[in-house]
């Protein structure tokens, strides 16, 4: 039996990405598109300013948008809400018994909410058993955190990561729509993204932390981030230097990447990439425009692995910020919940 | 009496920038435009594919291009030659008694050739007294080195710099013309620039080194560089983290920048900016497109000074790569040579 | 005696351009910066989000912004207001005795308001004598109209223009700030600009019309416009085909451009370019990025003059949309008013 | 039985697109990758600078590149050769009995060579019966011609087209690789593309012409083209105005587009789009970045259908220049040849 899913913030940039990712999903059926009161009651195609490069999937374009003030009649909601709305809405939805799979930052650092990347810390999903809402609530990390942590996971396992220095060059789509003005971005770089450096310094510690009796014990490492907005459409590029607890050279680091096996590989999650990490050999790779769709946007490309003169080893990471780093990652989280028996079907309401 | 100057590689991207900077210079008169045999004999306007946003200065557009195989009849030559040509031509010109002011990399690390930024290491110019060519030969650093070292100078003086981590986002003009293909750069980042990271790791050590009996003793510090090409026209942006020998916080670093006084300020060099370093307060500044022309392209903008979680302090630097970082810097070097009495007028040849 | 000038909408994109153009003007002193109630009372530098590539002129950065609800104490106001605000504010200012030099569209087609380009239709300025406001009110055309009409003027004089087909490729700055989203413009073209095609079809008829007893008799010609937004920062490029009443070939058209002499040349207006029209020979010229600053942004570049297979002759025009096409054009209009004795000094109010 | 196909110029930009389009084609197997002597003997992945956004298909990456001087052992060759090479190579290949499906311009206007768009002029394919080479040689039009002619076909059928005015905004990929310098294209428009306007003025006459006893009688209409290069990656946008022999308004034109049925629809050609023409309603559509992949890059989008003040009706067309306008169009031509019984299998040579 398939799950009925709703998309919260369905008219926004992340919400549209959820529509793209979910409209032909093998387990999930979009049964509710939820947005602000202003859009409620309209047909989706009239309410949305569709910014994607594909067309609006015909199966949803005539659906009537529902108000975020109501509880949609479904089993799962995927949340692309902005933080201040998510803070109020998501617990209300969970309380009503829906599974809430959120891309918002509101509950990422909440001690009882898993901050989840299935290939990185699948065991954290068990945290939901401690939650007191009727439905589970899980979150995925900030888009630039995802790329960083996917690369750090095998290094932390093999050598222990002591310090990380990361400079990001982030795509415009990460700022939503209309987001960055063209006059600020064309032929320019903005060396600042509000709140981003803090997320990069804190979220990886929870993701790489250990789930124990008292919750998640964060990993210990120093992370210094510098975040820039560059005129790229999709794909965050990150220049990363790491200091390792056990000394390792560039070859050992490379081997750790190449031999990494996803801990959830055997679960057969439909959205999981065949290989999470793709090591590239050419000096001028990876590039956002060329490689962002690797593994349908769910892979992480790594290149230029070499010694760092200040820390130990440095390399470049590319992650698709709105697929792997947002909507795709969230859907993968929902798939993990199902595979662990943590999703349930709510009784069907009587439709009006 | 004014100096007669020639421009080597006058049809290339750097050569054109020399024409722009020199055509109305108060001390220098362009009397020779020198290029490869292919261009020799043509009028400059016919030989050049002018890529600037201004027009070709009328005073030079009808000059006949001379061959680089000959010695031009002038006192000084500014070299925008590519490295492999410069390696042969520049010593030959110096041997013939011309002062050679080079932007090429060929002799930057030569023990008897000053690698010079007047505000940073003016005393190094004295190295030319040890040279055996008839005319002096001085060089300016790689464009991205210039921005880095201008920022490091006051920090090294005040606190001692122990380690530097720098990630650059470099403009397209740094690759010359035609340079980077539009298909590689539009809406993309290339995380590699051939040879650039090595220059950033080595040139600052000479620039911040001490001139002693046995030549220049390089500074000791570890420098790790990651260089990226971004779709920006002019202006290299650099995210820099430093580890200092004497502990200092962000405020102390900021004060060191703000109180920096150029050691050659009293010389009245026409191309020197009023202030070398400009500290900017807004989080999203400096930006290449907005601030690259600060001090007519000769200033260096610094922003986002804050603590670094891994080293000590981090900040952002912006430098105009083809003015401060190339043609403008070279002209300033020539001005310093003059002010130190190291330039001379050659006897006028009998023109053909 | 100099004029005291105010800028209406001083914090907006056009208002900022007025500040840039006027802050060192030989006749005009900025004495008032006027904006909405929200900005009133703040220092200009705190109220404005300065988007220019130069810095805020020090002479104005600490001025206190005044409310558009009040009448500023000055002789002239330059209006960069949006249309719906201008409709109410501009007549009120004129009624109060200020000369109103407007870039807004509100009164462009008003029968008693000159729509003015000094080199094109200077005699239209006399229309202000028929106005009933205390101060004169003049307007300049839409930015893309300016480029078109400057090219049509000599052709209409020499041959009579019967029909015009124009396709524009317009810069992002024409949409103001934040204006076009980077996600709509990077590596993209938007084949539509709201209201623009109508302005291009109607404004030229008034500009090229004749001032007679009963006002301005519009020129008769058919104009078909197609307007596109392209990822360019400054400079509208227009592909124009014309059908002429008196048959003329490309050479005759070229000669008409090259021999055009501004009818106001003798007035010595400070902002007028030395030559309005610049004919370029190279096939791939003019280009927005290379040639937009011709004559400090006040010239109009014309290239690719050749036969048209459908109409008679076709060519390309480039105009700086925020200088020649907006703030610079408006300042030139004010200079024309002065030279015609149509500006006066108001008595100084007692400042509060 | 499947056909063995070779790709001429396989390392170039068009050749790579052929590889992308053909590697999983239901009828064709790539058995030869052919390039210049310089690449011959290398593995494809070593010889090619792959510029696509997908990876090199694994099935071809290890194939050994063959020299264009030899005759490859296959049934069909797809030619992405540059014109001067194609002029010599293509007849030699046809003479050897291969079917030559060419994207080069060399033989497009040859009286015995079909210039072919299956949905536009499928009957022209019969011209190959008059050819004297052993194998047939067919060509597809210039990329910008394709978009124009697909739109003109239904209008010419319904109303007769008398005159066409077209202004193009063409993508960078049309210039090949490295093609346009980033310094010429970033934040710029180049109002010229060498040879392009002539092709747009001549090729449509052959395409819309009639195949009679004496060959193809060209259509009679005047076409005026202005071609611009804009900073877009894929997709040519064309602003088109038409004058019709039978008067028709915008609604009638729209209906002609919407009711157009491909004359080869019944043949079941695998690469043919479900609908060739897609009429879009939103004013700001179509856009290159958003709609270029319509029908997997084989559809043509039309928008903004409205009256033209100078001719009769105007509208905007978008075509994918390297798929519909090059490699995809060529493959569709080969499919048409097969369906008409004009392709044959050559005897297998004994491989060396």
PDB file of C-alpha atoms in Angstrom, chain A residues 49 51 172-173 176-187 230-233, chain C residues 49 51 172-173 176-187 230-233:
ATOM      1  CA  UNK A  49       5.132  30.575 -10.295  1.00  0.00           C
ATOM      2  CA  UNK A  51      10.518  28.035 -11.918  1.00  0.00           C
ATOM      3  CA  UNK A 172      21.862  30.922  -6.622  1.00  0.00           C
ATOM      4  CA  UNK A 173      19.072  28.372  -6.284  1.00  0.00           C
ATOM      5  CA  UNK A 176      15.141  30.479  -3.257  1.00  0.00           C
ATOM      6  CA  UNK A 177      13.037  32.566  -5.592  1.00  0.00           C
ATOM      7  CA  UNK A 178      13.283  35.446  -6.398  1.00  0.00           C
ATOM      8  CA  UNK A 179      16.293  35.198  -4.086  1.00  0.00           C
ATOM      9  CA  UNK A 180      19.409  37.005  -5.231  1.00  0.00           C
ATOM     10  CA  UNK A 181      19.003  40.038  -7.486  1.00  0.00           C
ATOM     11  CA  UNK A 182      20.606  39.663 -10.887  1.00  0.00           C
ATOM     12  CA  UNK A 183      22.364  42.991 -10.270  1.00  0.00           C
ATOM     13  CA  UNK A 184      24.088  41.448  -7.252  1.00  0.00           C
ATOM     14  CA  UNK A 185      25.077  38.227  -8.932  1.00  0.00           C
ATOM     15  CA  UNK A 186      25.884  38.695 -12.624  1.00  0.00           C
ATOM     16  CA  UNK A 187      29.674  38.729 -13.065  1.00  0.00           C
ATOM     17  CA  UNK A 230      28.580  32.677  -6.991  1.00  0.00           C
ATOM     18  CA  UNK A 231      26.715  33.000 -10.313  1.00  0.00           C
ATOM     19  CA  UNK A 232      25.948  29.304 -10.701  1.00  0.00           C
ATOM     20  CA  UNK A 233      22.437  27.877 -11.050  1.00  0.00           C
TER      21      UNK A 233
ATOM     22  CA  UNK C  49      21.259  50.323  -0.368  1.00  0.00           C
ATOM     23  CA  UNK C  51      24.232  49.561  -5.729  1.00  0.00           C
ATOM     24  CA  UNK C 172      19.113  44.222 -16.229  1.00  0.00           C
ATOM     25  CA  UNK C 173      19.672  47.660 -14.706  1.00  0.00           C
ATOM     26  CA  UNK C 176      15.716  48.657 -11.173  1.00  0.00           C
ATOM     27  CA  UNK C 177      16.780  46.971  -7.955  1.00  0.00           C
ATOM     28  CA  UNK C 178      16.280  44.190  -6.957  1.00  0.00           C
ATOM     29  CA  UNK C 179      14.555  43.950 -10.329  1.00  0.00           C
ATOM     30  CA  UNK C 180      15.068  40.704 -12.191  1.00  0.00           C
ATOM     31  CA  UNK C 181      15.771  37.558 -10.182  1.00  0.00           C
ATOM     32  CA  UNK C 182      19.131  35.978 -10.917  1.00  0.00           C
ATOM     33  CA  UNK C 183      17.291  32.674 -11.470  1.00  0.00           C
ATOM     34  CA  UNK C 184      15.365  34.297 -14.327  1.00  0.00           C
ATOM     35  CA  UNK C 185      18.344  35.946 -15.946  1.00  0.00           C
ATOM     36  CA  UNK C 186      21.529  33.918 -15.573  1.00  0.00           C
ATOM     37  CA  UNK C 187      22.227  32.121 -18.860  1.00  0.00           C
ATOM     38  CA  UNK C 230      19.239  39.772 -21.565  1.00  0.00           C
ATOM     39  CA  UNK C 231      21.944  39.120 -18.949  1.00  0.00           C
ATOM     40  CA  UNK C 232      23.818  42.388 -19.481  1.00  0.00           C
ATOM     41  CA  UNK C 233      24.439  44.940 -16.729  1.00  0.00           C
TER      42      UNK C 233
END
